Amino acid sequence: MNIAHYIPLFPFLAFVINIFMGRRLKVASAYVSIAACVLAFIFSLLVFQGFSAGQGSYSLGTWLVINGKSLNFGVIVDPLTIMMLLIVTFIGCFILIYSIGYMHDDPRFSRYFAYISLFMSSMLGLVLADNFILLLIFWEGVGLCSYLLIAFWYERPAAAAAGLKAFITTRIGDTGFLVGILILFFACGTFHFTDLKSVTGPESLLTLAAILIFTGAMGKSAQFPLHVWLPDAMEGPTAVSALIHAATMVAAGVYLVARCFPLFSAHPMALQTVAVIGGISALMAATIATVNNDIKRVLAYSTISQLGLMMLGLGVGGLSAGTFHLMTHAFFKALLFLCAGSVIHAVGTQDIQKMGGLLSKMKITGATFCIGTLALAGVPPFAGFWSKDEILLTAWNNHHPILFVVALLTSFLTAFYMARLIFLVLFGSARSQLHAHESPLTMTIPLMVLSVFAAFAGFIGAPIKEVGMEAHGGSFLIMAISTVVSLTGLGLAYLLYIRRIVLIPVSSVSGLHNLLVNKYYIDEIYDYVLIKPCLRLCQGSFVFDAKIVDGLVNAMASITQFFSGLLRKTQTGLIQNYLFVQILSLVLLLIWLLKI
Amino acid sequence: MIPLVYFIFLSAFLFCVGIYGALTRRNVIGILVSIELILNAANINLVAFNKYLGTPDGMGQVFSLFVIAIAAAASVVGLILIIAIYRDRKALFTDGFTLMKE
């Protein structure tokens, strides 16, 4: 029984219902979305069961035929897709439930649920598509929804600008992606993922195609240098951030690389690019996160960093390592964002320097926040430890010492900035007048459920791990190193932010501090190198249009007007003048005819 | 008998006076009167030629009667229009009617 293609239809139906009848449904629109999501989750489980029983990919029919090669409405069913389906629907459910509480007094409540449903529908379609063209359609759908949701509070100029920035930045990557797809088709004549294992074609062309496809992933997964949209995307509702960061938007890029992994692994140059870009993103974002004071932005940079780590994992050849980290990350990042949302909901500020001592006031949020932090920091036995260890192990085993060190450094920084975050938010004493209170149950129940998964999701991959340990002797050593590094990070943050021991005065490293606070000036560089010249070009074009193009048209009009003005003088409107001309002509005609 | 050329000169004179009047008068009633003069110049010609060419059944005279009748009808329509315009625009001079001109 082929039922996988029904999965995206449920959220899409919810979108249609909510967009057209949302005003009448009011709060019920949330239940529509949740019901659709639960149904999608049940169907995903059924697909999983069917897959275990031996059912695989299938096609719903031919879409079009190009040069004798058919393009199908195909559905791909393999472990990667099933994992993504389960993550999106499962985490999506809890984020929807959480949103009821978080968005309860928003005037566009039903509109919000409509967009979220469309978002999930696009993402589910994306992971089910079995060829590039179908994937690209859903890919654009995901991009559109992220724009709509990031700019959901479009009354705020910052939110509107952030939505635009996200859309345009990812669009740059998407253009590369499209070109990559076309080059791939040109080189080996296929759009289908299943053919990627056996593609043959010019080496350089295929490498180029793979790198261009990766630019699409860079845009969506916010990798350097297209990462700039993600921190700004924090202007959207926090629940949206959770969804974007955990399941729908940024996961798409990693999913794409994982899906095209046969293509990448056949071309070392492309794979190397993925790993290096991932490594740069991981380290860069992690360093920025250590100095940021906005609770959501710290998490946003952490996402860039973790996505970089996933890319690094994929790039060093660890398909399972990268996707495993994608899964565990989905759980604890969703959890962390929902916790952050709960904190913001309670205290009404995002500045962590103003918070402090919230653990005693918000016990559930605080406890789950700590679990999420430990999971992200990679402390055993929490989920992040296993998947991060997998990446480190792959990097080590495949002889990438520099990338191994980068990954290790990133996990150290991750532990440090996450510990800094919770120490500043939850521990110590309140640094300003805050009337914190625990959030309602609709918000705390998702936190509790997700924290269970954040804690234990790592064991899903643990059996794979054991097999790995037998094969590679260095595994225990790397586990130990990774644990020590994480704990060092936590300990350093403890010394700095709880004990308030000044190891190095900030003034002595103010240059570095400024560099990090200003995010390596990347936004400024883009502004100076790209945006300003672009605007100047636009202004030039505008002047050209207004003066030259419009001028030509206006000149034509003026000339016509001038000559018609001359002719108009003959149209006096006085009947006698006409009569005079008539008689004059008659007389002249007579003279001519009579040859006088 | 008065030679034909006298009649022709008279009618040509009347015709020219009529044309001159129609071209120069600004008063619409004046124009109407001038048009009557033109028509009557034609009538004189018709009657004179009828007499001198000796057409037996008086064709020219019948034609001039036709012209007189039609001229009367035309004057009636013309006067009605003039009255209608006068009521609306309070003007009897052609340069006063500039409604269609911008």
XYZ file of C-alpha atoms in Angstrom:
698
model
C 0.000 0.000 0.000
C 1.642 3.226 -1.140
C 0.505 5.900 1.251
C 3.581 8.084 1.636
C 2.336 10.725 -0.770
C -0.676 11.426 1.457
C 1.582 12.717 4.223
C 2.164 16.243 2.858
C -1.498 16.498 1.901
C -2.744 16.581 5.496
C -0.927 19.763 6.512
C -1.756 21.227 3.114
C -5.438 20.562 3.736
C -5.078 22.209 7.120
C -3.507 25.192 5.377
C -6.425 25.462 2.949
C -8.994 25.195 5.723
C -7.229 27.715 7.927
C -6.569 30.248 5.218
C -10.177 30.308 4.035
C -12.107 29.681 7.214
C -9.588 30.812 9.823
C -11.610 33.786 10.972
C -14.593 31.639 11.769
C -12.533 28.864 13.325
C -10.559 31.140 15.660
C -8.790 28.936 18.227
C -10.077 25.823 16.468
C -7.694 26.556 13.589
C -4.887 25.388 15.874
C -6.687 22.074 16.410
C -7.109 21.677 12.641
C -3.367 22.086 12.157
C -2.516 19.773 15.041
C -4.940 17.108 13.826
C -3.399 17.263 10.354
C 0.052 17.000 11.858
C -0.890 14.021 14.029
C -2.398 12.287 11.001
C 0.775 12.982 9.061
C 2.785 11.529 11.943
C 0.622 8.376 12.031
C 1.009 7.977 8.282
C 4.755 8.456 8.638
C 4.791 5.644 11.176
C 2.775 3.486 8.772
C 5.264 4.252 6.022
C 8.054 3.302 8.408
C 6.291 0.032 9.145
C 5.698 -0.553 5.434
C 9.360 0.105 4.736
C 10.390 -2.410 7.374
C 8.105 -4.867 5.600
C 9.966 -4.267 2.371
C 8.054 -1.515 0.619
C 10.137 1.110 -1.064
C 9.994 4.023 -3.444
C 7.230 4.259 -5.996
C 5.992 6.563 -8.697
C 2.552 8.115 -9.078
C 2.883 8.665 -12.783
C 4.902 10.431 -15.425
C 5.028 14.173 -15.236
C 6.833 14.973 -18.448
C 9.291 13.460 -20.876
C 12.488 15.291 -21.819
C 14.615 13.866 -24.647
C 13.040 10.492 -24.070
C 13.836 10.599 -20.342
C 10.771 10.628 -18.165
C 10.311 12.772 -15.097
C 8.002 11.178 -12.550
C 5.843 12.271 -9.693
C 7.980 9.936 -7.680
C 8.043 9.268 -3.968
C 11.262 8.139 -2.387
C 11.046 5.973 0.697
C 14.305 5.152 2.403
C 15.686 5.493 5.951
C 16.747 9.100 5.382
C 13.284 10.156 4.222
C 11.563 8.234 6.990
C 13.795 9.840 9.583
C 12.988 13.292 8.226
C 9.254 12.527 8.034
C 9.182 11.430 11.641
C 11.230 14.387 12.857
C 9.133 16.970 11.000
C 5.779 15.579 12.037
C 6.764 14.670 15.585
C 8.550 17.886 16.492
C 6.026 19.826 14.425
C 3.185 18.494 16.593
C 4.789 19.728 19.774
C 5.689 23.075 18.290
C 2.058 23.475 17.200
C 0.801 22.610 20.664
C 3.284 25.043 22.150
C 2.152 27.724 19.702
C -1.386 27.647 21.093
C -0.006 29.048 24.313
C 2.630 31.245 22.743
C 0.389 32.912 20.161
C -2.813 32.928 22.199
C -3.602 36.629 21.916
C -2.209 37.278 18.452
C -4.701 38.922 16.076
C -3.550 36.696 13.192
C -3.734 33.458 15.162
C -5.333 31.318 12.440
C -3.116 32.837 9.751
C -0.113 31.714 11.771
C -1.330 28.128 11.889
C -2.132 28.207 8.185
C 1.435 29.262 7.342
C 2.967 26.713 9.703
C 0.877 23.956 8.107
C 1.976 25.017 4.643
C 5.543 25.107 5.901
C 5.337 21.546 7.163
C 3.559 20.423 4.022
C 6.355 21.841 1.871
C 9.024 20.232 4.000
C 7.301 16.844 3.954
C 6.936 17.088 0.198
C 10.592 18.034 -0.058
C 11.827 14.934 1.720
C 9.494 12.684 -0.278
C 10.398 14.023 -3.720
C 12.457 11.567 -5.730
C 13.859 13.984 -8.291
C 15.472 17.405 -8.282
C 12.676 19.243 -10.037
C 9.985 18.062 -7.663
C 12.299 18.781 -4.752
C 12.964 22.275 -6.069
C 9.253 23.062 -6.086
C 8.864 22.156 -2.431
C 12.217 23.782 -1.726
C 10.819 27.087 -2.951
C 7.690 26.440 -0.920
C 9.819 26.129 2.193
C 11.579 29.366 1.285
C 8.282 31.171 0.792
C 6.866 29.973 4.108
C 10.005 30.944 5.973
C 9.629 34.417 4.513
C 5.971 34.601 5.538
C 6.679 33.410 9.063
C 9.854 35.361 9.752
C 8.023 38.492 8.653
C 4.887 37.375 10.474
C 4.849 40.490 12.646
C 5.315 42.629 9.609
C 4.202 45.751 11.467
C 7.708 45.791 12.922
C 10.142 47.110 10.298
C 12.898 44.825 11.611
C 10.721 41.746 11.063
C 9.766 42.782 7.548
C 13.420 43.435 6.715
C 14.475 40.110 8.234
C 11.916 38.238 6.142
C 13.165 39.936 3.020
C 16.769 39.241 3.947
C 16.050 35.556 4.512
C 14.220 35.300 1.215
C 16.851 37.092 -0.846
C 19.827 35.380 0.779
C 18.404 31.913 0.312
C 17.391 32.925 -3.177
C 21.050 33.494 -4.048
C 21.752 29.912 -3.023
C 18.661 28.678 -4.863
C 19.861 30.210 -8.106
C 23.097 28.251 -7.789
C 21.063 25.175 -6.947
C 18.952 25.504 -10.087
C 22.018 26.024 -12.261
C 23.596 22.999 -10.599
C 20.561 20.847 -11.368
C 20.613 21.938 -14.992
C 24.352 21.285 -15.317
C 23.833 17.850 -13.808
C 21.082 17.126 -16.313
C 23.262 18.448 -19.105
C 26.180 16.290 -18.000
C 24.435 13.003 -17.372
C 20.799 13.480 -18.277
C 19.039 12.649 -15.051
C 16.997 14.413 -12.430
C 16.426 11.337 -10.316
C 18.177 10.784 -7.010
C 18.271 7.052 -7.490
C 20.421 7.508 -10.604
C 23.037 9.516 -8.714
C 24.870 6.380 -7.609
C 25.725 5.496 -11.171
C 26.101 8.818 -12.951
C 28.866 9.131 -15.427
C 29.967 12.293 -17.120
C 32.771 14.805 -17.383
C 34.506 14.931 -14.002
C 34.871 18.711 -13.832
C 31.279 19.321 -14.882
C 29.894 16.973 -12.263
C 32.081 18.529 -9.569
C 30.794 21.944 -10.592
C 27.205 20.651 -10.483
C 27.746 19.206 -7.006
C 29.253 22.456 -5.693
C 26.406 24.490 -7.185
C 23.850 22.165 -5.636
C 25.701 22.696 -2.383
C 25.222 26.477 -2.694
C 21.492 25.807 -2.502
C 22.118 23.891 0.697
C 24.334 26.724 1.936
C 21.526 29.204 1.506
C 18.898 27.073 3.189
C 21.140 25.736 5.926
C 22.668 29.149 6.588
C 26.269 28.207 5.902
C 29.046 30.743 5.506
C 28.899 33.040 3.523
C 25.103 32.854 3.164
C 24.464 32.539 6.902
C 23.522 36.172 7.498
C 19.774 35.675 7.301
C 19.470 33.211 10.166
C 20.279 35.483 13.154
C 17.959 38.147 11.730
C 15.245 35.535 11.331
C 14.909 35.713 15.113
C 12.467 38.552 14.518
C 9.756 35.978 13.855
C 7.715 34.268 16.568
C 9.939 32.014 18.699
C 7.925 28.906 17.889
C 8.650 29.555 14.219
C 12.334 29.828 15.020
C 12.096 26.466 16.722
C 10.464 24.945 13.658
C 12.891 26.571 11.225
C 15.906 25.531 13.250
C 14.821 22.061 14.122
C 12.802 20.500 11.406
C 11.787 22.436 8.376
C 13.997 25.102 6.914
C 17.646 24.608 7.773
C 17.344 20.846 7.852
C 16.472 20.993 4.149
C 20.020 21.960 3.194
C 21.631 19.158 5.170
C 18.996 16.791 3.835
C 19.842 17.838 0.281
C 23.549 17.132 0.741
C 22.736 13.821 2.390
C 20.343 12.960 -0.421
C 22.932 13.778 -3.085
C 25.700 12.125 -1.078
C 26.583 9.607 -3.815
C 27.253 12.526 -6.144
C 29.420 14.311 -3.583
C 31.343 11.263 -2.462
C 32.253 10.448 -6.053
C 33.896 13.854 -6.414
C 36.443 14.628 -3.681
C 36.638 18.308 -4.598
C 32.937 18.793 -3.945
C 33.077 16.831 -0.735
C 36.068 18.857 0.393
C 34.119 22.074 -0.272
C 31.238 20.848 1.854
C 33.565 19.981 4.713
C 35.529 23.234 4.590
C 32.440 25.449 4.355
C 30.912 23.461 7.198
C 34.047 23.849 9.285
C 34.264 27.609 8.689
C 30.584 28.062 9.538
C 30.860 25.916 12.651
C 33.814 27.774 14.094
C 32.763 31.247 13.037
C 29.223 31.017 14.361
C 30.366 29.403 17.605
C 32.784 32.241 18.306
C 30.088 34.845 17.642
C 27.702 33.022 19.961
C 30.133 33.375 22.872
C 29.650 37.144 23.055
C 26.056 37.662 21.935
C 23.584 38.857 24.543
C 20.306 38.030 22.852
C 18.930 34.706 24.044
C 17.500 33.832 20.636
C 20.493 35.006 18.646
C 22.851 32.880 20.709
C 20.700 29.914 19.761
C 20.596 31.050 16.146
C 24.389 31.197 15.915
C 24.497 27.881 17.673
C 22.289 26.493 14.914
C 24.617 27.807 12.209
C 27.500 26.262 14.087
C 25.773 22.909 14.500
C 24.687 22.865 10.862
C 28.282 23.569 9.972
C 29.234 20.579 12.061
C 26.702 18.439 10.177
C 28.106 19.641 6.863
C 31.582 18.914 8.159
C 30.433 15.448 9.133
C 28.969 14.857 5.678
C 32.008 16.410 4.057
C 34.451 14.063 5.730
C 32.415 11.182 4.410
C 30.144 10.486 7.347
C 26.670 10.238 5.847
C 25.227 8.547 8.907
C 27.157 10.862 11.245
C 25.785 14.004 9.606
C 22.199 12.830 9.425
C 22.350 11.406 12.950
C 23.443 14.791 14.228
C 20.647 16.366 12.186
C 18.156 14.213 14.069
C 19.488 14.743 17.588
C 19.980 18.426 16.884
C 16.343 18.704 15.777
C 15.205 17.504 19.180
C 17.393 19.604 21.403
C 17.321 22.722 19.261
C 13.525 22.664 19.117
C 13.590 22.192 22.870
C 16.017 25.057 23.425
C 14.050 27.451 21.262
C 10.798 26.559 22.945
C 12.500 27.084 26.313
C 13.806 30.440 25.128
C 10.294 31.295 23.953
C 8.929 30.352 27.348
C 11.528 32.563 29.060
C 10.805 35.488 26.730
C 7.082 34.954 27.259
C 7.645 35.181 31.006
C 10.083 38.080 31.301
C 9.348 40.096 28.155
C 12.965 40.714 27.186
C 15.539 38.877 25.120
C 18.613 40.398 26.731
C 20.342 37.764 28.830
C 22.261 40.402 30.751
C 18.946 41.498 32.271
C 17.883 37.991 33.281
C 19.247 35.739 35.970
C 18.011 33.421 38.680
C 15.027 32.289 36.666
C 15.430 28.627 37.628
C 13.651 29.115 40.925
C 10.728 30.894 39.297
C 10.350 28.708 36.213
C 11.163 25.198 37.336
C 9.944 23.229 34.320
C 11.351 25.618 31.748
C 14.594 25.863 33.656
C 15.062 22.126 34.041
C 14.280 21.379 30.408
C 16.516 24.254 29.335
C 19.368 22.621 31.260
C 18.719 19.269 29.590
C 18.714 20.920 26.164
C 21.959 22.700 26.993
C 23.673 19.517 28.156
C 22.483 17.777 25.002
C 23.801 20.537 22.775
C 27.033 20.818 24.708
C 27.643 17.145 24.058
C 27.822 15.890 27.605
C 27.289 12.122 27.854
C 24.824 10.481 27.863
C 22.682 13.191 26.289
C 21.762 13.053 22.616
C 24.263 15.590 21.297
C 27.194 13.653 22.672
C 26.584 10.585 20.545
C 26.051 12.354 17.277
C 28.886 14.827 17.782
C 31.168 11.996 18.710
C 30.180 10.251 15.515
C 31.254 13.280 13.491
C 34.543 13.603 15.354
C 35.188 9.922 14.866
C 34.509 10.071 11.142
C 36.746 13.087 10.734
C 39.529 11.314 12.608
C 39.171 8.008 10.826
C 39.065 9.563 7.390
C 42.279 11.466 8.107
C 41.129 15.051 8.276
C 43.184 16.280 11.239
C 42.480 19.989 10.662
C 38.737 19.465 10.395
C 38.906 17.212 13.450
C 40.498 20.013 15.440
C 37.927 22.476 14.086
C 35.100 20.192 15.175
C 36.708 19.736 18.582
C 37.181 23.469 18.997
C 33.577 24.010 17.975
C 32.324 21.580 20.578
C 34.437 23.325 23.204
C 32.958 26.698 22.221
C 29.472 25.179 22.051
C 29.724 23.922 25.592
C 31.101 27.287 26.667
C 28.458 29.544 25.127
C 25.565 27.296 26.099
C 26.799 27.170 29.680
C 27.202 30.942 29.598
C 23.628 31.222 28.359
C 22.056 29.150 31.090
C 24.290 30.567 33.814
C 23.247 34.073 32.865
C 19.579 33.230 32.397
C 18.794 30.619 34.999
C 21.389 30.902 37.737
C 22.821 33.666 39.831
C 20.578 36.503 40.880
C 18.181 38.598 38.841
C 19.914 41.599 37.334
C 16.752 43.598 36.745
C 13.164 43.785 37.937
C 11.508 40.788 36.297
C 8.116 39.385 37.109
C 8.758 35.923 35.840
C 6.123 33.202 36.036
C 5.895 29.684 34.706
C 4.268 29.346 31.286
C 0.918 27.577 30.735
C 0.705 23.803 30.315
C 0.320 23.963 26.524
C 3.826 25.372 26.518
C 5.468 23.276 29.221
C 4.196 19.852 28.107
C 5.984 20.064 24.739
C 9.093 21.118 26.643
C 8.941 18.058 28.873
C 8.319 15.638 26.012
C 11.061 17.127 23.871
C 13.495 17.111 26.774
C 12.993 13.368 27.138
C 13.957 12.964 23.504
C 16.802 15.442 23.776
C 18.139 13.320 26.585
C 17.703 9.897 25.066
C 17.491 10.267 21.271
C 21.201 9.519 21.128
C 20.597 5.903 21.990
C 18.793 5.371 18.687
C 22.175 5.720 17.070
C 24.084 3.992 19.849
C 23.861 0.502 18.342
C 25.522 1.827 15.198
C 28.071 3.258 17.542
C 28.908 -0.072 19.075
C 29.582 -1.569 15.685
C 31.807 1.410 14.998
C 33.744 0.866 18.193
C 34.727 -2.609 17.227
C 35.941 -1.430 13.885
C 37.929 1.547 15.096
C 40.187 1.351 18.083
C 40.446 5.104 18.537
C 36.797 5.470 19.410
C 37.066 5.403 23.203
C 39.884 7.866 23.127
C 37.843 10.255 20.983
C 34.821 9.838 23.250
C 37.005 10.726 26.182
C 38.550 13.721 24.424
C 35.151 15.031 23.352
C 33.777 14.633 26.872
C 36.738 16.376 28.431
C 36.511 19.201 25.919
C 32.809 19.710 26.595
C 33.289 19.653 30.341
C 36.166 22.115 30.033
C 33.877 24.457 28.168
C 31.208 24.145 30.840
C 33.789 24.604 33.577
C 35.279 27.699 31.989
C 31.830 29.259 31.698
C 31.204 28.348 35.362
C 34.368 30.144 36.432
C 33.598 33.198 34.332
C 29.892 33.638 34.883
C 29.102 32.044 38.245
C 32.286 32.565 40.207
C 32.937 35.767 38.269
C 36.658 35.119 38.085
C 38.277 37.417 35.574
C 40.828 35.280 33.760
C 41.616 37.832 31.067
C 40.338 41.384 31.374
C 38.031 42.201 28.475
C 39.970 45.372 27.776
C 43.068 43.379 26.851
C 41.184 41.568 24.097
C 38.835 44.378 23.161
C 39.823 44.109 19.492
C 38.798 40.475 19.321
C 35.707 41.197 21.410
C 34.612 43.939 19.045
C 35.216 41.688 16.081
C 32.969 39.031 17.574
C 30.273 41.423 18.786
C 30.109 42.816 15.273
C 29.868 39.318 13.813
C 33.156 39.642 11.916
C 31.637 42.672 10.188
C 30.151 40.337 7.592
C 26.882 42.256 7.387
C 28.860 45.474 7.009
C 31.055 43.948 4.312
C 27.995 42.772 2.402
C 26.459 46.158 2.841
C 29.549 47.865 1.480
C 30.490 45.392 -1.242
C 27.110 44.213 -2.475
C 24.157 46.211 -1.230
C 25.517 49.738 -1.615
C 26.803 49.206 -5.197
C 23.558 47.438 -6.024
C 21.536 50.349 -4.700
C 23.753 52.753 -6.606
C 23.207 50.722 -9.762
C 19.475 50.812 -9.091
C 19.589 54.556 -8.639
C 21.544 54.896 -11.865
C 19.015 52.741 -13.650
C 16.247 54.797 -12.177
C 17.802 58.008 -13.439
C 18.382 56.381 -16.835
C 14.763 55.292 -16.913
C 13.398 58.620 -15.748
C 15.606 60.794 -17.932
C 16.528 58.779 -21.010
C 13.747 56.238 -21.546
C 10.917 58.403 -20.276
C 12.615 61.377 -21.893
C 12.491 59.730 -25.335
C 8.828 58.920 -24.953
C 8.054 62.373 -23.658
C 10.038 63.922 -26.520
C 7.949 61.983 -29.034
C 4.839 63.262 -27.346
C 6.105 66.856 -27.306
C 6.999 66.774 -30.997
C 3.576 65.429 -31.880
C 2.004 68.028 -29.657
C 4.010 70.813 -31.318
C 3.009 69.916 -34.870
C -0.575 69.180 -33.969
C -0.587 72.556 -32.241
C 0.291 74.148 -35.568
C -2.459 72.232 -37.349
C -4.923 73.005 -34.624
C -4.787 76.682 -35.512
C -6.736 75.832 -38.685
C -9.560 74.417 -36.611
C -10.985 77.739 -35.512
C -14.467 76.483 -34.807
C -15.894 79.420 -36.813
C -18.155 78.191 -39.578
C -17.391 81.226 -41.706
C -13.720 80.326 -41.937
C -14.606 76.888 -43.208
C -17.033 78.370 -45.647
C -14.411 80.793 -46.845
C -11.927 78.026 -47.515
C -14.652 76.077 -49.251
C -15.533 78.927 -51.583
C -11.922 79.826 -52.196
C -11.191 76.245 -53.192
C -14.266 76.216 -55.393
C -13.152 79.369 -57.168
C -9.640 78.003 -57.640
C -11.068 74.751 -58.923
C -13.242 76.612 -61.380
C -10.326 78.693 -62.587
C -8.292 75.554 -63.094
C -11.105 73.679 -64.851
C -12.047 76.562 -67.110
C -8.387 77.299 -67.878
C -8.953 80.954 -67.399
C -36.468 93.024 -73.997
C -33.898 93.160 -71.277
C -30.865 91.148 -72.333
C -30.095 87.956 -70.440
C -26.709 89.189 -69.364
C -28.368 91.840 -67.135
C -30.130 89.132 -65.173
C -26.946 87.180 -64.898
C -25.091 90.195 -63.594
C -27.864 90.903 -61.115
C -27.830 87.311 -59.887
C -24.017 87.262 -59.732
C -24.113 90.496 -57.739
C -26.700 89.078 -55.349
C -24.698 85.857 -55.033
C -21.514 87.766 -54.195
C -23.336 89.943 -51.662
C -24.739 86.731 -50.144
C -21.349 85.042 -49.971
C -19.748 88.161 -48.562
C -22.465 88.427 -45.956
C -22.250 84.753 -45.032
C -18.475 85.000 -44.648
C -18.273 88.225 -42.721
C -21.394 88.471 -40.566
C -20.919 87.348 -37.003
C -24.624 87.581 -36.294
C -26.287 84.246 -37.043
C -29.482 85.889 -38.290
C -27.366 87.909 -40.691
C -25.825 84.698 -41.979
C -29.251 83.215 -42.483
C -30.343 86.290 -44.447
C -27.195 86.071 -46.575
C -27.912 82.434 -47.390
C -31.394 83.517 -48.525
C -29.728 86.022 -50.853
C -27.571 83.264 -52.374
C -30.624 81.109 -52.937
C -32.531 83.971 -54.530
C -29.601 84.691 -56.859
C -29.985 81.111 -58.030
C -33.743 81.638 -58.414
C -33.220 84.669 -60.647
C -30.936 82.617 -62.839
C -33.454 79.791 -63.081
C -36.318 82.059 -64.060
C -34.219 84.094 -66.505
C -32.840 81.032 -68.270
C -36.294 79.501 -68.399
C -37.580 82.584 -70.194
C -34.685 82.951 -72.619
C -34.217 79.342 -73.511
C -37.996 79.082 -74.004
C -38.510 75.808 -72.172
C -42.155 75.099 -72.843
C -43.384 73.637 -69.594
C -41.872 76.313 -67.271
C -39.424 73.943 -65.648
C -37.227 76.782 -64.324
C -40.134 78.506 -62.648
C -41.222 75.296 -60.956
C -37.679 74.764 -59.735
C -37.488 78.249 -58.276
C -40.763 77.605 -56.439
C -39.198 74.461 -55.029
C -36.157 76.417 -53.919
C -38.354 79.044 -52.237
C -40.296 76.377 -50.363
C -37.197 74.551 -49.252
C -35.511 77.821 -48.298
C -38.500 78.655 -46.132
C -38.267 75.268 -44.447
C -34.508 75.681 -43.990
C -35.027 79.124 -42.450
C -37.534 77.673 -40.013
C -35.104 74.992 -38.875
C -32.294 77.531 -38.778
C -34.305 79.970 -36.680
C -35.353 77.220 -34.298
C -31.708 76.318 -33.797
C -30.815 79.958 -33.305
C -33.514 80.384 -30.665
C -32.425 77.194 -28.917
C -28.801 78.334 -28.882
C -29.780 81.796 -27.766
C -31.778 80.446 -24.848
C -28.881 78.328 -23.777
C -25.922 80.574 -24.425
C -27.484 84.073 -24.473
C -25.491 84.889 -27.579
C -26.275 85.578 -31.192
C -22.729 85.885 -32.475
C -20.835 82.941 -33.909
C -17.635 83.698 -32.018
C -19.632 83.361 -28.819
C -20.198 79.656 -29.385
C -16.939 78.127 -28.205
C -18.257 75.148 -26.282
C -16.456 72.545 -28.451
C -13.218 74.461 -28.438
C -10.872 73.906 -25.565
